[in-house]
Amino acid sequence: MSQKQQDLLETGRLEYLQALVTEFQVTESPDAKEQVLANLANFAYDPKNYEYLRQLQVLDLFLDMLTEDNETLVEFAIGGLCNLCLDKINKDYILEADGVAPVINCLSSSNEETVMSAVTTLMYLTTPQSRQQTTALPVVECMLRFSLSANRRLSNLARVFLEDYCSPDQVEEARNLSKHTAVGIPLPKD
Amino acid sequence: MAAPGDGAVGSVCKHHAQQGVCDSRAKYREGRRPRAVKVYTVNLESRYLLIQGVPALGVMKELVEQFALYGAIEEYNALDEYPAEQFMEVYLIKFQKLQSARIAKRKLDERSFFGSLLHVCYAPEFETVQETREKLQDRRKYIAKATSNRVNFVAKMIQEPNKTVSKNSECDFKPETSGFSAAHANSGNWDPSGRCPSSYKPSCNFSSVNRVCPSGDHFWSGLAFPQYVSNYAETSEYFNQSTSLSESVQQGGHTHTPVSLVRQRKAPSDNGIGRFMPRTTQLQERKRKRDQGNRLAFIGMDSDSTEVIIGPQLPEMPKVDMDDDSLNTSASLIRTKLKEVVVSAPKTSGEKPKDSQAKPLIKQRRRI
């Protein structure tokens, strides 16, 4: 084990994450910001980190980044949310912070990963209470279009969304609606 | 195979392209391996792996064998239509379990294979809708299980703030794994029933290694045991701990061989007691015994007058009874091997100081 890793062992997980958050907040470099956000989003994959990430208010950090202009930051932030939103506490937190709306906005991104993460996040955020919001008509309409996409990953995901999270009535309603309004949100670039 | 004729499938996807390595990372964020800046989500993972950079030498069998080391393969085939460099082939391998695909990707990406570097990436676009659905559900189940375990674990920590437990949670921290590969280890057991026994396995292997090892450092098994018991829920921690511990055992076995052999001759039956001693006491005890052993070795002068060197005698290989036939056999095998090595090696190189324990002996000889 190298000295560096040894040091990190001693620093501890919370301190390390704290260092990341601090760097994210103080850095002037856009590159460093992206790298740190990617780090945090990857840490959000592992349930062991959830407690620390909540303590450091990383959930708010991710939610804030969803409205950034920098597409990479949005991609990483929604990836982070997608990674941690299955946890009950995190889910409740995001729902209470009105996180669904900015996630739905991500559906119209031109970045493929952003859209993928947003669809999955919406699925994972769906509860009996939030269902109305996460499967609102425009969302279902959007999923219908995605399900026809040539991008297999996206069409698979959209089909799971339509089949598992929406009622047949909802899908039917959206289908009728999209017949009339042919123009929609552009599909993400491949 | 998921409908290979489908338009999108088999065509190049953006996420297959290898991104440039990030070279502007701050020092503390650098990992063991150079990596691109990328966020992994459940959407990017898959049981399907796409392998690029396979030389067109008819080595599919060898390739599949390599990958099969990491888990059961459900399907594999060459992707003839996938764009590849000249004399290169692209293969698709579908593992039975996502976890196998994860490990295989980590181990074999950028690995040299018949003179070429493999590029391994997940290929979720080959999934069927059902496979995508199952993948998402597996993640849901895993998080539900992990977070409920976490709650239990925290509760247990509060109940008995055991030294080993708190130490453990610090130790398992891995830096650049970015949580992702920490999760790799963590999610090793998707099968809930398989969790408990397999997490005990490392501890079993471990103590057997320990006993076969001629140094017989019971100290390690003493350290490892309570940890394994105290939080069987945290699989990944076993993973880290057991690997690092068994490494140190091997190391310890190596470097301390002469010394601990002496020790074991004198106290062959401290098996059970050593296990329950606190770590600091054991370290002190070990040091005391080591010192004693060295002293004994110094006293034992070479009585053979024909020998030119009149330094202190190296401790003789003791005949230890390890209370078990197979263990005794292993021990004697190791013993003869050690003897062979010592005899065959030229004196000068054999006497090179290998560790701090050997040093005083050698110095003594040189002076005379």
Coordinates of C-alpha atoms in Angstrom, one line a residue:
Chain A
M1 CA 0.0 0.0 0.0
S2 CA 1.4 3.3 -1.0
Q3 CA 2.0 6.2 1.4
K4 CA -0.7 8.2 -0.3
Q5 CA -3.3 5.5 0.3
Q6 CA -2.2 5.1 3.8
D7 CA -2.7 8.8 4.4
L8 CA -6.1 8.5 2.9
L9 CA -7.0 5.7 5.2
E10 CA -6.2 7.8 8.1
T11 CA -8.0 10.9 6.7
G12 CA -11.2 8.9 6.6
R13 CA -14.1 8.8 4.4
L14 CA -16.0 11.8 5.7
E15 CA -12.9 14.0 5.7
Y16 CA -12.1 13.0 2.1
L17 CA -15.6 13.8 1.0
Q18 CA -15.5 17.0 2.9
A19 CA -12.3 17.9 1.1
L20 CA -14.0 17.2 -2.3
V21 CA -17.0 19.4 -1.4
T22 CA -14.8 22.2 -0.2
E23 CA -12.7 22.1 -3.4
F24 CA -15.9 22.1 -5.4
Q25 CA -17.0 25.3 -3.7
V26 CA -13.8 27.2 -3.7
T27 CA -12.1 26.2 -7.0
E28 CA -12.0 28.6 -9.9
S29 CA -11.0 26.0 -12.4
P30 CA -14.0 24.6 -14.4
D31 CA -12.0 21.4 -15.0
A32 CA -11.5 20.8 -11.3
K33 CA -15.2 21.5 -10.7
E34 CA -16.2 18.8 -13.2
Q35 CA -13.8 16.3 -11.9
V36 CA -14.9 16.8 -8.3
L37 CA -18.5 16.6 -9.2
A38 CA -17.8 13.4 -11.1
N39 CA -16.0 12.1 -8.0
L40 CA -18.9 12.9 -5.8
A41 CA -21.4 11.4 -8.2
N42 CA -19.4 8.2 -8.3
F43 CA -19.2 8.1 -4.5
A44 CA -23.0 8.4 -4.6
Y45 CA -23.1 5.0 -6.2
D46 CA -22.2 3.3 -3.0
P47 CA -24.8 3.2 -0.2
K48 CA -22.0 3.3 2.3
N49 CA -21.4 6.9 1.5
Y50 CA -25.0 8.1 1.8
E51 CA -24.9 9.1 5.4
Y52 CA -21.8 11.3 4.7
L53 CA -23.2 12.7 1.5
R54 CA -26.3 13.8 3.3
Q55 CA -24.2 15.3 6.1
L56 CA -22.3 17.3 3.6
Q57 CA -25.4 18.4 1.8
V58 CA -24.2 16.9 -1.5
L59 CA -27.9 16.2 -2.4
D60 CA -28.5 20.0 -2.5
L61 CA -25.3 20.4 -4.4
F62 CA -26.5 17.9 -7.1
L63 CA -29.9 19.6 -7.3
D64 CA -28.3 23.0 -7.7
M65 CA -26.1 21.8 -10.5
L66 CA -29.1 20.6 -12.5
T67 CA -29.9 24.2 -13.6
E68 CA -26.3 25.0 -14.6
D69 CA -25.5 26.0 -18.2
N70 CA -22.5 23.7 -18.4
E71 CA -23.9 20.4 -19.8
T72 CA -21.2 18.3 -18.3
L73 CA -22.0 19.6 -14.8
V74 CA -25.6 18.8 -15.4
E75 CA -24.7 15.3 -16.7
F76 CA -22.6 14.5 -13.6
A77 CA -25.2 16.0 -11.2
I78 CA -28.1 14.0 -12.5
G79 CA -25.8 10.9 -12.6
G80 CA -25.2 11.5 -8.9
L81 CA -28.9 11.8 -8.2
C82 CA -29.6 8.7 -10.2
N83 CA -27.1 6.9 -8.1
L84 CA -28.4 7.9 -4.7
C85 CA -32.1 8.5 -5.2
L86 CA -33.2 4.9 -4.5
D87 CA -32.3 5.2 -0.8
K88 CA -35.5 6.0 1.2
I89 CA -34.1 9.0 3.0
N90 CA -32.5 10.5 -0.1
K91 CA -35.7 9.9 -2.1
D92 CA -37.8 11.7 0.5
Y93 CA -35.3 14.5 0.7
I94 CA -35.2 15.1 -3.1
L95 CA -39.0 14.9 -3.3
E96 CA -39.4 17.4 -0.5
A97 CA -36.8 19.8 -2.1
D98 CA -39.0 19.8 -5.2
G99 CA -36.3 18.0 -7.1
V100 CA -38.7 16.3 -9.6
A101 CA -39.2 19.4 -11.7
P102 CA -35.5 20.0 -12.5
V103 CA -35.1 16.3 -13.2
I104 CA -37.9 16.4 -15.7
N105 CA -36.2 19.4 -17.3
C106 CA -33.2 17.2 -17.9
L107 CA -35.3 15.1 -20.3
S108 CA -34.9 17.7 -22.9
S109 CA -31.2 17.8 -22.7
S110 CA -29.2 17.0 -25.8
N111 CA -26.8 14.9 -23.8
E112 CA -27.6 11.2 -24.0
E113 CA -26.3 10.4 -20.5
T114 CA -28.2 13.2 -18.9
V115 CA -31.5 12.0 -20.5
M116 CA -30.8 8.4 -19.5
S117 CA -30.0 9.3 -15.9
A118 CA -33.1 11.6 -15.8
V119 CA -35.4 8.8 -16.9
T120 CA -34.0 6.3 -14.4
T121 CA -34.1 9.0 -11.6
L122 CA -37.8 9.6 -12.4
M123 CA -38.5 5.9 -12.1
Y124 CA -36.7 5.6 -8.8
L125 CA -38.4 8.7 -7.4
T126 CA -41.8 7.4 -8.2
T127 CA -43.8 6.7 -5.0
P128 CA -47.6 6.6 -4.6
Q129 CA -47.4 10.3 -3.5
S130 CA -45.0 11.5 -6.2
R131 CA -46.5 9.4 -9.0
Q132 CA -48.6 12.3 -10.3
Q133 CA -45.6 14.5 -10.7
T134 CA -43.1 11.9 -12.1
T135 CA -45.6 10.5 -14.6
A136 CA -47.2 13.8 -15.6
L137 CA -48.6 13.9 -19.1
P138 CA -45.7 15.7 -20.7
V139 CA -43.3 13.1 -19.2
V140 CA -45.3 10.2 -20.5
E141 CA -45.4 11.9 -23.9
C142 CA -41.7 12.3 -23.8
M143 CA -41.3 8.6 -22.9
L144 CA -43.4 7.6 -25.9
R145 CA -41.1 9.4 -28.2
F146 CA -38.0 8.0 -26.5
S147 CA -39.5 4.5 -26.8
L148 CA -39.4 5.0 -30.6
S149 CA -35.8 6.2 -30.6
A150 CA -33.2 4.3 -32.6
N151 CA -31.0 4.5 -29.5
R152 CA -31.6 1.1 -28.0
R153 CA -30.5 2.0 -24.5
L154 CA -33.0 4.9 -24.4
S155 CA -35.9 3.1 -26.0
N156 CA -35.4 0.2 -23.6
L157 CA -35.5 2.5 -20.6
A158 CA -38.5 4.5 -21.9
R159 CA -40.4 1.2 -22.5
V160 CA -39.7 0.1 -18.9
F161 CA -41.0 3.5 -17.8
L162 CA -44.1 3.2 -19.8
E163 CA -44.9 -0.4 -18.9
D164 CA -44.0 -0.4 -15.3
Y165 CA -44.7 3.1 -14.0
C166 CA -47.6 4.4 -16.1
S167 CA -51.1 3.1 -16.4
P168 CA -52.4 2.1 -19.8
D169 CA -54.8 5.0 -19.6
Q170 CA -52.0 7.5 -19.1
V171 CA -50.1 6.1 -22.1
E172 CA -53.2 6.1 -24.2
E173 CA -53.9 9.7 -23.2
A174 CA -50.4 10.8 -24.1
R175 CA -50.6 8.9 -27.4
N176 CA -53.7 10.8 -28.4
L177 CA -52.1 14.0 -27.4
S178 CA -48.9 13.5 -29.3
K179 CA -51.0 12.7 -32.4
H180 CA -52.3 16.2 -32.5
T181 CA -49.1 18.0 -31.6
A182 CA -46.4 16.4 -33.7
V183 CA -43.7 18.8 -32.7
G184 CA -42.0 17.8 -29.5
I185 CA -38.8 18.1 -27.7
P186 CA -35.8 17.1 -29.9
L187 CA -34.3 13.7 -29.2
P188 CA -30.8 13.7 -27.6
K189 CA -27.9 13.7 -30.0
D190 CA -26.3 10.3 -30.4
Chain B
M1 CA -28.4 -12.3 -28.1
A2 CA -30.7 -9.3 -28.5
A3 CA -31.8 -9.1 -32.1
P4 CA -28.4 -8.3 -33.8
G5 CA -30.2 -7.1 -37.0
D6 CA -31.7 -4.1 -35.1
G7 CA -30.5 -0.8 -36.6
A8 CA -29.0 0.7 -33.5
V9 CA -27.4 -2.5 -32.2
G10 CA -24.0 -3.2 -33.5
S11 CA -23.4 0.3 -34.6
V12 CA -20.9 2.4 -32.7
C13 CA -22.1 4.0 -29.6
K14 CA -20.7 7.1 -28.1
H15 CA -20.0 5.5 -24.7
H16 CA -17.9 2.9 -26.4
A17 CA -15.3 5.4 -27.4
Q18 CA -12.4 5.5 -25.0
Q19 CA -12.3 8.9 -23.4
G20 CA -9.0 10.7 -22.9
V21 CA -7.4 10.2 -19.5
C22 CA -7.7 13.1 -17.2
D23 CA -4.2 14.5 -16.3
S24 CA -5.2 17.7 -14.5
R25 CA -6.5 16.0 -11.3
A26 CA -5.4 17.4 -7.9
K27 CA -3.0 15.1 -6.2
Y28 CA -5.4 13.9 -3.5
R29 CA -7.9 12.9 -6.0
E30 CA -5.5 10.8 -8.1
G31 CA -6.3 7.1 -8.2
R32 CA -4.2 4.0 -8.6
R33 CA -4.9 4.0 -12.4
P34 CA -5.2 7.0 -14.7
R35 CA -8.9 7.4 -15.6
A36 CA -11.1 9.6 -17.6
V37 CA -13.7 11.9 -15.9
K38 CA -16.8 9.9 -16.1
V39 CA -19.8 9.2 -13.9
Y40 CA -21.1 5.6 -13.8
T41 CA -24.7 5.0 -13.2
V42 CA -26.8 1.8 -13.4
N43 CA -27.6 2.8 -17.0
L44 CA -24.0 2.4 -18.1
E45 CA -23.5 -0.9 -16.6
S46 CA -24.5 -4.2 -18.2
R47 CA -24.0 -7.9 -18.2
Y48 CA -22.9 -7.4 -21.8
L49 CA -19.3 -6.6 -22.4
L50 CA -18.0 -5.4 -25.7
I51 CA -14.4 -6.3 -26.3
Q52 CA -12.4 -4.3 -28.9
G53 CA -8.9 -4.7 -30.0
V54 CA -8.8 -8.5 -30.3
P55 CA -6.2 -9.6 -32.9
A56 CA -7.8 -11.5 -35.7
L57 CA -5.8 -14.6 -35.0
G58 CA -8.6 -17.0 -34.3
V59 CA -8.1 -16.6 -30.6
M60 CA -11.8 -16.5 -29.6
K61 CA -11.4 -19.6 -27.4
E62 CA -8.5 -18.0 -25.5
L63 CA -10.4 -14.7 -25.1
V64 CA -13.5 -16.4 -23.8
E65 CA -11.4 -18.5 -21.4
Q66 CA -9.8 -15.3 -20.1
F67 CA -13.2 -13.8 -19.4
A68 CA -14.7 -16.9 -18.0
L69 CA -12.2 -16.6 -15.1
Y70 CA -14.5 -13.9 -13.7
G71 CA -17.8 -15.6 -13.8
A72 CA -20.2 -17.7 -15.9
I73 CA -20.6 -16.6 -19.4
E74 CA -24.1 -17.0 -20.9
E75 CA -23.3 -16.1 -24.5
Y76 CA -20.5 -14.9 -26.7
N77 CA -20.0 -14.1 -30.3
A78 CA -17.9 -12.1 -32.7
L79 CA -19.4 -8.9 -34.0
D80 CA -18.4 -9.0 -37.6
E81 CA -20.4 -5.9 -38.5
Y82 CA -19.0 -3.8 -35.8
P83 CA -16.4 -1.4 -37.2
A84 CA -12.9 -2.4 -36.2
E85 CA -9.3 -1.7 -37.2
Q86 CA -7.6 -3.8 -39.7
F87 CA -6.7 -7.3 -38.4
M88 CA -8.8 -6.7 -35.3
E89 CA -12.0 -8.2 -34.2
V90 CA -14.7 -7.2 -31.8
Y91 CA -16.5 -9.6 -29.5
L92 CA -19.6 -9.5 -27.4
I93 CA -19.7 -11.5 -24.1
K94 CA -22.8 -11.8 -22.0
F95 CA -22.2 -12.7 -18.4
Q96 CA -24.7 -14.4 -16.2
K97 CA -24.2 -11.9 -13.5
L98 CA -23.6 -8.2 -13.6
Q99 CA -21.0 -8.5 -10.9
S100 CA -18.9 -10.8 -13.0
A101 CA -19.0 -8.4 -15.9
R102 CA -17.9 -5.6 -13.5
I103 CA -14.9 -7.5 -12.3
A104 CA -14.0 -8.8 -15.8
K105 CA -14.1 -5.3 -17.2
R106 CA -12.0 -3.9 -14.4
K107 CA -9.4 -6.7 -14.7
L108 CA -9.2 -7.0 -18.5
D109 CA -9.7 -3.5 -19.8
E110 CA -6.4 -2.3 -21.2
R111 CA -4.9 -5.7 -20.7
S112 CA -2.5 -7.0 -23.3
F113 CA -3.9 -9.9 -25.2
F114 CA -1.9 -11.6 -28.0
G115 CA 0.2 -8.5 -28.5
S116 CA -2.7 -6.0 -28.5
L117 CA -4.4 -4.0 -25.8
L118 CA -8.0 -4.9 -25.2
H119 CA -10.6 -2.2 -24.8
V120 CA -13.5 -3.6 -22.7
C121 CA -16.7 -1.6 -22.1
Y122 CA -20.2 -2.3 -21.1
A123 CA -22.7 -2.7 -23.9
P124 CA -26.1 -2.1 -22.4
E125 CA -27.6 -1.4 -25.9
F126 CA -27.6 -5.2 -26.4
E127 CA -30.0 -5.7 -23.5
T128 CA -33.6 -6.6 -24.1
V129 CA -36.2 -4.5 -22.5
Q130 CA -36.6 -7.3 -19.9
E131 CA -32.9 -7.3 -19.2
T132 CA -32.9 -3.6 -18.7
R133 CA -35.9 -3.9 -16.4
E134 CA -34.2 -6.6 -14.3
K135 CA -31.0 -4.6 -14.1
L136 CA -32.9 -1.6 -12.7
Q137 CA -34.8 -3.9 -10.3
D138 CA -31.6 -5.5 -9.1
R139 CA -30.2 -2.1 -8.2
R140 CA -33.4 -1.3 -6.3
K141 CA -33.2 -4.5 -4.4
Y142 CA -29.5 -4.1 -3.7
I143 CA -30.0 -0.5 -2.3
A144 CA -32.9 -1.6 -0.2
K145 CA -30.8 -4.4 1.3
A146 CA -27.7 -2.4 1.7
T147 CA -29.4 0.6 3.4
S148 CA -31.3 -1.6 5.8
N149 CA -28.1 -3.4 6.6
R150 CA -26.5 -0.1 7.2
V151 CA -29.1 0.9 9.7
N152 CA -28.6 -2.4 11.6
F153 CA -24.9 -1.9 11.4
V154 CA -25.0 1.7 12.8
A155 CA -27.4 0.5 15.5
K156 CA -25.0 -2.2 16.5
M157 CA -22.1 0.3 16.6
I158 CA -24.1 2.5 18.9
Q159 CA -24.9 -0.4 21.2
E160 CA -21.4 -1.6 21.6
P161 CA -18.8 0.9 20.5
N162 CA -16.3 -1.9 19.9
K163 CA -12.8 -0.9 19.0
T164 CA -12.5 -3.3 16.1
V165 CA -15.7 -2.1 14.6
S166 CA -14.8 1.5 14.5
K167 CA -11.4 0.8 13.3
N168 CA -12.8 -1.3 10.6
S169 CA -15.0 1.4 9.2
E170 CA -12.0 3.6 8.9
C171 CA -9.8 1.0 7.4
D172 CA -12.2 0.0 4.6
F173 CA -12.0 3.4 3.0
K174 CA -10.6 3.1 -0.5
P175 CA -9.6 6.4 -2.1
E176 CA -10.0 6.6 -5.9
T177 CA -12.4 3.7 -6.1
S178 CA -14.8 6.6 -6.2
G179 CA -17.4 4.7 -4.4
F180 CA -18.0 2.8 -7.6
S181 CA -15.6 0.0 -7.3
A182 CA -16.1 0.1 -3.6
A183 CA -19.6 -0.8 -4.6
H184 CA -18.2 -3.5 -6.8
A185 CA -16.9 -5.3 -3.9
N186 CA -19.8 -4.4 -1.9
S187 CA -22.3 -5.7 -4.3
G188 CA -20.5 -9.0 -4.5
N189 CA -23.5 -10.9 -3.3
W190 CA -26.7 -10.1 -5.0
D191 CA -28.1 -13.3 -3.8
P192 CA -29.3 -12.6 -0.3
S193 CA -29.0 -16.1 0.9
G194 CA -25.5 -16.4 -0.4
R195 CA -24.3 -13.4 1.5
C196 CA -23.6 -14.8 4.9
P197 CA -21.7 -17.9 4.1
S198 CA -19.6 -16.4 1.5
S199 CA -18.6 -13.5 3.7
Y200 CA -17.4 -16.0 6.2
K201 CA -15.3 -17.7 3.6
P202 CA -12.3 -15.3 3.7
S203 CA -12.0 -15.7 7.4
C204 CA -11.8 -19.5 7.0
N205 CA -9.3 -19.5 4.2
F206 CA -7.5 -17.0 6.1
S207 CA -6.9 -19.0 9.3
S208 CA -5.9 -22.0 7.3
V209 CA -3.3 -20.0 5.5
N210 CA -2.3 -18.8 8.8
R211 CA -1.7 -22.3 10.2
V212 CA 0.1 -23.7 7.3
C213 CA 2.4 -20.7 7.3
P214 CA 5.5 -21.7 9.2
S215 CA 5.7 -18.6 11.2
G216 CA 2.4 -19.5 12.8
D217 CA 1.5 -15.9 13.7
H218 CA -1.7 -16.5 15.6
F219 CA -1.8 -12.8 16.2
W220 CA -3.4 -12.3 12.8
S221 CA -6.2 -14.7 13.2
G222 CA -6.9 -13.1 16.5
L223 CA -7.2 -9.8 14.8
A224 CA -9.3 -11.0 11.9
F225 CA -11.8 -13.1 13.7
P226 CA -13.7 -10.6 15.7
Q227 CA -13.9 -8.3 12.8
Y228 CA -15.5 -10.8 10.6
V229 CA -18.0 -11.7 13.2
S230 CA -18.8 -8.2 14.3
N231 CA -20.2 -7.0 11.0
Y232 CA -21.0 -9.7 8.6
A233 CA -23.3 -7.3 6.8
E234 CA -20.5 -5.3 5.3
T235 CA -19.2 -7.6 2.7
S236 CA -16.9 -5.1 1.0
E237 CA -15.1 -4.5 4.2
Y238 CA -14.3 -8.2 4.4
F239 CA -13.1 -8.0 0.9
N240 CA -10.6 -5.2 1.6
Q241 CA -9.7 -6.5 5.0
S242 CA -9.2 -10.0 4.1
T243 CA -7.0 -9.2 1.1
S244 CA -4.9 -6.8 2.9
L245 CA -4.6 -9.0 5.9
S246 CA -3.7 -12.1 4.1
E247 CA -1.1 -10.1 2.2
S248 CA 0.4 -9.1 5.4
V249 CA 0.3 -12.6 6.7
Q250 CA 2.3 -13.8 3.8
Q251 CA 4.7 -11.0 4.3
G252 CA 4.9 -11.7 7.9
G253 CA 5.5 -15.3 7.3
H254 CA 8.3 -14.5 5.0
T255 CA 10.2 -11.9 6.9
H256 CA 9.9 -13.4 10.3
T257 CA 10.5 -17.0 9.5
P258 CA 13.7 -17.6 11.5
V259 CA 12.5 -15.7 14.5
S260 CA 9.0 -17.0 14.8
L261 CA 10.3 -20.5 14.3
V262 CA 12.2 -20.2 17.4
R263 CA 9.3 -18.8 19.1
Q264 CA 7.1 -21.6 18.0
R265 CA 9.4 -24.2 19.2
K266 CA 9.1 -22.8 22.7
A267 CA 5.5 -22.2 22.7
P268 CA 3.7 -24.4 20.3
S269 CA 0.5 -24.5 22.2
D270 CA -0.5 -20.9 22.6
N271 CA -3.0 -21.4 19.9
G272 CA -6.2 -20.6 21.6
I273 CA -4.9 -18.1 24.0
G274 CA -3.2 -15.8 21.5
R275 CA -6.4 -15.5 19.6
F276 CA -8.1 -13.6 22.4
M277 CA -5.3 -11.3 23.4
P278 CA -5.6 -7.6 22.7
R279 CA -3.5 -6.5 19.8
T280 CA -1.0 -4.4 21.8
T281 CA -0.4 -7.2 24.2
Q282 CA 0.3 -9.5 21.3
L283 CA 2.7 -7.1 19.7
Q284 CA 4.6 -6.8 23.0
E285 CA 4.5 -10.5 23.5
R286 CA 5.8 -11.1 20.0
K287 CA 8.6 -8.6 20.5
R288 CA 9.6 -10.1 23.8
K289 CA 9.7 -13.6 22.3
R290 CA 11.6 -12.3 19.3
D291 CA 14.2 -10.7 21.5
Q292 CA 14.5 -13.9 23.6
G293 CA 14.9 -15.9 20.4
N294 CA 17.7 -13.6 19.1
R295 CA 19.5 -13.9 22.4
L296 CA 19.3 -17.7 22.3
A297 CA 20.7 -17.6 18.8
F298 CA 23.6 -15.5 19.9
I299 CA 24.5 -17.8 22.7
G300 CA 24.5 -20.8 20.6
M301 CA 28.1 -20.6 19.2
D302 CA 29.3 -22.8 16.4
S303 CA 31.2 -25.7 18.0
D304 CA 32.6 -27.1 14.8
S305 CA 36.2 -25.9 14.8
T306 CA 36.8 -26.6 11.1
E307 CA 34.3 -23.9 10.2
V308 CA 36.0 -20.6 9.5
I309 CA 33.2 -18.4 10.6
I310 CA 32.8 -18.2 14.3
G311 CA 29.7 -16.0 14.3
P312 CA 26.5 -16.7 16.1
Q313 CA 24.6 -19.7 14.9
L314 CA 21.5 -19.3 12.9
P315 CA 18.6 -20.9 14.6
E316 CA 18.1 -24.4 13.5
M317 CA 15.0 -25.4 11.7
P318 CA 12.9 -26.8 14.5
K319 CA 10.7 -29.8 14.2
V320 CA 7.3 -28.6 15.2
D321 CA 4.3 -30.7 15.7
M322 CA 1.3 -28.8 14.3
D323 CA -1.2 -31.2 15.6
D324 CA -2.3 -32.3 12.2
D325 CA -0.9 -34.7 9.7
S326 CA -1.5 -32.6 6.6
L327 CA -0.2 -29.5 8.3
N328 CA 2.9 -31.3 9.4
T329 CA 3.4 -32.5 5.8
S330 CA 3.1 -28.9 4.5
A331 CA 5.4 -27.7 7.2
S332 CA 8.1 -30.2 6.4
L333 CA 7.7 -29.4 2.7
I334 CA 8.3 -25.8 3.4
R335 CA 11.1 -26.6 5.7
T336 CA 13.0 -28.7 3.1
K337 CA 12.3 -26.1 0.5
L338 CA 13.8 -23.4 2.7
K339 CA 16.8 -25.6 3.4
E340 CA 17.3 -26.1 -0.3
V341 CA 17.2 -22.5 -1.0
V342 CA 19.5 -21.6 1.8
V343 CA 22.1 -24.3 0.8
S344 CA 22.0 -23.6 -2.9
A345 CA 22.2 -19.9 -2.6
P346 CA 25.8 -18.6 -2.6
K347 CA 27.0 -17.5 0.8
T348 CA 27.2 -13.8 0.0
S349 CA 23.8 -13.4 -1.4
G350 CA 22.3 -15.7 1.1
E351 CA 23.6 -13.4 3.8
K352 CA 22.2 -10.3 2.4
P353 CA 20.1 -8.6 5.1
K354 CA 16.5 -9.3 4.2
D355 CA 15.0 -7.6 7.2
S356 CA 15.7 -6.0 10.4
Q357 CA 15.8 -9.2 12.3
A358 CA 18.5 -10.7 10.1
K359 CA 20.7 -7.7 10.4
P360 CA 22.3 -8.1 13.8
L361 CA 23.3 -11.7 12.9
I362 CA 25.0 -10.7 9.8
K363 CA 26.8 -7.8 11.2
Q364 CA 28.2 -10.0 13.9
R365 CA 29.6 -12.3 11.2
R366 CA 31.2 -9.6 9.2
R367 CA 33.0 -8.2 12.1
I368 CA 34.7 -11.5 12.8

